[in-house]
């Protein structure tokens, strides 16, 4: 299994908010995202999407979720409780670079334990 994990150094929360806009034909789509750092290091994300066509705005949807922050030790413990053993950990998706302290994201390669 390959899994990516965010750490408490994930910079999203420092952005506070992000506004994105895309155009498809005569329709504009806007996504407003708010990031809030939680006490445990996780990041709460809330986004809303609206569209606009021919001068009329319409709500498309919204969602909120929490991106949990973890550590190498926490990830190993969590995966072991589900029968997996971590074989390798990389710093983000750069598999030529091993994990270093302060990385915002970890990518772990794990295998089902034979125990």
PDB file of C-alpha atoms in Angstrom:
ATOM      1  CA  UNK A   1       0.000   0.000   0.000  1.00  0.00           C
ATOM      2  CA  UNK A   2       1.151   3.536  -0.722  1.00  0.00           C
ATOM      3  CA  UNK A   3      -0.323   6.291   1.431  1.00  0.00           C
ATOM      4  CA  UNK A   4       0.314  10.004   1.716  1.00  0.00           C
ATOM      5  CA  UNK A   5       0.119  11.684   5.080  1.00  0.00           C
ATOM      6  CA  UNK A   6       0.178  15.336   6.104  1.00  0.00           C
ATOM      7  CA  UNK A   7       2.223  16.544   9.050  1.00  0.00           C
ATOM      8  CA  UNK A   8       1.708  19.495  11.371  1.00  0.00           C
ATOM      9  CA  UNK A   9       4.029  21.597   9.174  1.00  0.00           C
ATOM     10  CA  UNK A  10       1.473  21.524   6.341  1.00  0.00           C
ATOM     11  CA  UNK A  11       1.335  25.167   5.202  1.00  0.00           C
ATOM     12  CA  UNK A  12      -2.353  25.296   4.174  1.00  0.00           C
ATOM     13  CA  UNK A  13      -3.530  26.795   7.449  1.00  0.00           C
ATOM     14  CA  UNK A  14      -1.176  29.724   7.086  1.00  0.00           C
ATOM     15  CA  UNK A  15      -2.904  30.640   3.798  1.00  0.00           C
ATOM     16  CA  UNK A  16      -6.118  31.302   5.682  1.00  0.00           C
ATOM     17  CA  UNK A  17      -8.174  31.385   2.497  1.00  0.00           C
ATOM     18  CA  UNK A  18      -7.805  30.615  -1.175  1.00  0.00           C
ATOM     19  CA  UNK A  19      -9.971  31.857  -4.041  1.00  0.00           C
ATOM     20  CA  UNK A  20      -9.896  29.959  -7.335  1.00  0.00           C
ATOM     21  CA  UNK A  21     -11.783  30.700 -10.531  1.00  0.00           C
ATOM     22  CA  UNK A  22     -12.140  28.676 -13.739  1.00  0.00           C
ATOM     23  CA  UNK A  23     -14.062  29.323 -16.933  1.00  0.00           C
ATOM     24  CA  UNK A  24     -15.713  26.715 -19.101  1.00  0.00           C
ATOM     25  CA  UNK A  25     -17.413  28.218 -22.099  1.00  0.00           C
ATOM     26  CA  UNK A  26     -19.718  30.965 -20.825  1.00  0.00           C
ATOM     27  CA  UNK A  27     -19.833  29.605 -17.285  1.00  0.00           C
ATOM     28  CA  UNK A  28     -17.498  30.740 -14.500  1.00  0.00           C
ATOM     29  CA  UNK A  29     -16.836  28.533 -11.492  1.00  0.00           C
ATOM     30  CA  UNK A  30     -15.481  29.914  -8.220  1.00  0.00           C
ATOM     31  CA  UNK A  31     -14.245  27.990  -5.217  1.00  0.00           C
ATOM     32  CA  UNK A  32     -13.635  29.763  -1.921  1.00  0.00           C
ATOM     33  CA  UNK A  33     -11.611  27.697   0.550  1.00  0.00           C
ATOM     34  CA  UNK A  34     -10.936  28.515   4.211  1.00  0.00           C
ATOM     35  CA  UNK A  35      -8.205  26.762   6.178  1.00  0.00           C
ATOM     36  CA  UNK A  36      -8.070  26.713   9.971  1.00  0.00           C
ATOM     37  CA  UNK A  37      -5.298  25.131  12.034  1.00  0.00           C
ATOM     38  CA  UNK A  38      -6.653  23.047  14.910  1.00  0.00           C
ATOM     39  CA  UNK A  39      -5.026  22.646  18.342  1.00  0.00           C
ATOM     40  CA  UNK A  40      -3.884  19.089  17.508  1.00  0.00           C
ATOM     41  CA  UNK A  41      -2.017  20.282  14.377  1.00  0.00           C
ATOM     42  CA  UNK A  42      -4.670  19.133  11.920  1.00  0.00           C
ATOM     43  CA  UNK A  43      -6.175  21.518   9.370  1.00  0.00           C
ATOM     44  CA  UNK A  44      -9.913  22.092   9.016  1.00  0.00           C
ATOM     45  CA  UNK A  45     -10.875  22.781   5.393  1.00  0.00           C
ATOM     46  CA  UNK A  46     -14.167  24.341   4.281  1.00  0.00           C
ATOM     47  CA  UNK A  47     -14.912  25.107   0.668  1.00  0.00           C
ATOM     48  CA  UNK A  48     -17.855  26.418  -1.289  1.00  0.00           C
ATOM     49  CA  UNK A  49     -18.319  26.308  -5.046  1.00  0.00           C
ATOM     50  CA  UNK A  50     -20.582  28.578  -7.047  1.00  0.00           C
ATOM     51  CA  UNK A  51     -21.100  29.107 -10.724  1.00  0.00           C
ATOM     52  CA  UNK A  52     -22.177  32.037 -12.816  1.00  0.00           C
ATOM     53  CA  UNK A  53     -23.714  31.941 -16.276  1.00  0.00           C
ATOM     54  CA  UNK A  54     -25.332  34.781 -18.168  1.00  0.00           C
ATOM     55  CA  UNK A  55     -25.152  37.030 -15.094  1.00  0.00           C
ATOM     56  CA  UNK A  56     -26.890  34.522 -12.785  1.00  0.00           C
ATOM     57  CA  UNK A  57     -24.972  33.048  -9.855  1.00  0.00           C
ATOM     58  CA  UNK A  58     -25.863  29.594  -8.532  1.00  0.00           C
ATOM     59  CA  UNK A  59     -24.665  27.487  -5.609  1.00  0.00           C
ATOM     60  CA  UNK A  60     -23.064  24.187  -6.645  1.00  0.00           C
ATOM     61  CA  UNK A  61     -21.971  22.736  -3.340  1.00  0.00           C
ATOM     62  CA  UNK A  62     -19.880  22.943  -0.232  1.00  0.00           C
ATOM     63  CA  UNK A  63     -17.910  20.564   1.891  1.00  0.00           C
ATOM     64  CA  UNK A  64     -15.856  20.614   5.049  1.00  0.00           C
ATOM     65  CA  UNK A  65     -13.387  18.085   6.342  1.00  0.00           C
ATOM     66  CA  UNK A  66     -10.327  17.789   8.543  1.00  0.00           C
ATOM     67  CA  UNK A  67      -6.896  16.863   7.232  1.00  0.00           C
ATOM     68  CA  UNK A  68      -5.316  15.073  10.154  1.00  0.00           C
ATOM     69  CA  UNK A  69      -1.680  15.781  10.960  1.00  0.00           C
ATOM     70  CA  UNK A  70       0.510  12.835  11.840  1.00  0.00           C
ATOM     71  CA  UNK A  71       4.095  11.867  12.556  1.00  0.00           C
ATOM     72  CA  UNK A  72       6.186   8.944  11.337  1.00  0.00           C
ATOM     73  CA  UNK A  73       5.652   7.202  14.681  1.00  0.00           C
ATOM     74  CA  UNK A  74       1.923   7.893  14.645  1.00  0.00           C
ATOM     75  CA  UNK A  75       1.583   6.580  11.098  1.00  0.00           C
ATOM     76  CA  UNK A  76       3.492   3.393  11.902  1.00  0.00           C
ATOM     77  CA  UNK A  77       1.326   2.813  14.978  1.00  0.00           C
ATOM     78  CA  UNK A  78      -1.928   3.451  13.089  1.00  0.00           C
ATOM     79  CA  UNK A  79      -1.006   1.144  10.221  1.00  0.00           C
ATOM     80  CA  UNK A  80       0.201  -1.608  12.555  1.00  0.00           C
ATOM     81  CA  UNK A  81      -3.185  -1.655  14.312  1.00  0.00           C
ATOM     82  CA  UNK A  82      -4.668  -2.473  10.895  1.00  0.00           C
ATOM     83  CA  UNK A  83      -2.141  -5.193  10.073  1.00  0.00           C
ATOM     84  CA  UNK A  84       0.377  -3.201   8.011  1.00  0.00           C
ATOM     85  CA  UNK A  85       4.091  -2.671   8.424  1.00  0.00           C
ATOM     86  CA  UNK A  86       5.794   0.445   7.022  1.00  0.00           C
ATOM     87  CA  UNK A  87       8.708  -0.461   4.729  1.00  0.00           C
ATOM     88  CA  UNK A  88       9.801   2.988   3.506  1.00  0.00           C
ATOM     89  CA  UNK A  89       8.959   6.637   4.076  1.00  0.00           C
ATOM     90  CA  UNK A  90       9.691   9.399   1.590  1.00  0.00           C
ATOM     91  CA  UNK A  91       9.474  13.189   1.743  1.00  0.00           C
ATOM     92  CA  UNK A  92       6.354  13.918  -0.355  1.00  0.00           C
ATOM     93  CA  UNK A  93       6.150  12.236  -3.766  1.00  0.00           C
ATOM     94  CA  UNK A  94       9.868  12.605  -4.442  1.00  0.00           C
ATOM     95  CA  UNK A  95      10.921   8.972  -4.042  1.00  0.00           C
ATOM     96  CA  UNK A  96      14.561   9.970  -4.514  1.00  0.00           C
ATOM     97  CA  UNK A  97      14.449  11.896  -1.240  1.00  0.00           C
ATOM     98  CA  UNK A  98      13.940  10.160   2.103  1.00  0.00           C
ATOM     99  CA  UNK A  99      11.754  11.794   4.729  1.00  0.00           C
ATOM    100  CA  UNK A 100      13.322  14.657   6.634  1.00  0.00           C
ATOM    101  CA  UNK A 101      12.126  16.353   9.806  1.00  0.00           C
ATOM    102  CA  UNK A 102       9.863  19.290   8.929  1.00  0.00           C
ATOM    103  CA  UNK A 103       8.411  17.777   5.731  1.00  0.00           C
ATOM    104  CA  UNK A 104       4.794  18.844   5.226  1.00  0.00           C
ATOM    105  CA  UNK A 105       3.877  15.515   3.654  1.00  0.00           C
ATOM    106  CA  UNK A 106       5.083  11.949   3.985  1.00  0.00           C
ATOM    107  CA  UNK A 107       4.585   9.135   1.517  1.00  0.00           C
ATOM    108  CA  UNK A 108       4.783   5.704   3.078  1.00  0.00           C
ATOM    109  CA  UNK A 109       5.071   2.298   1.475  1.00  0.00           C
ATOM    110  CA  UNK A 110       3.541  -0.370   3.670  1.00  0.00           C
ATOM    111  CA  UNK A 111       2.841  -4.058   3.372  1.00  0.00           C
ATOM    112  CA  UNK A 112       0.394  -6.325   5.118  1.00  0.00           C
ATOM    113  CA  UNK A 113       2.148  -7.915   8.110  1.00  0.00           C
ATOM    114  CA  UNK A 114       2.747 -11.651   7.989  1.00  0.00           C
ATOM    115  CA  UNK A 115       2.158 -12.021  11.722  1.00  0.00           C
TER     116      UNK A 115
END
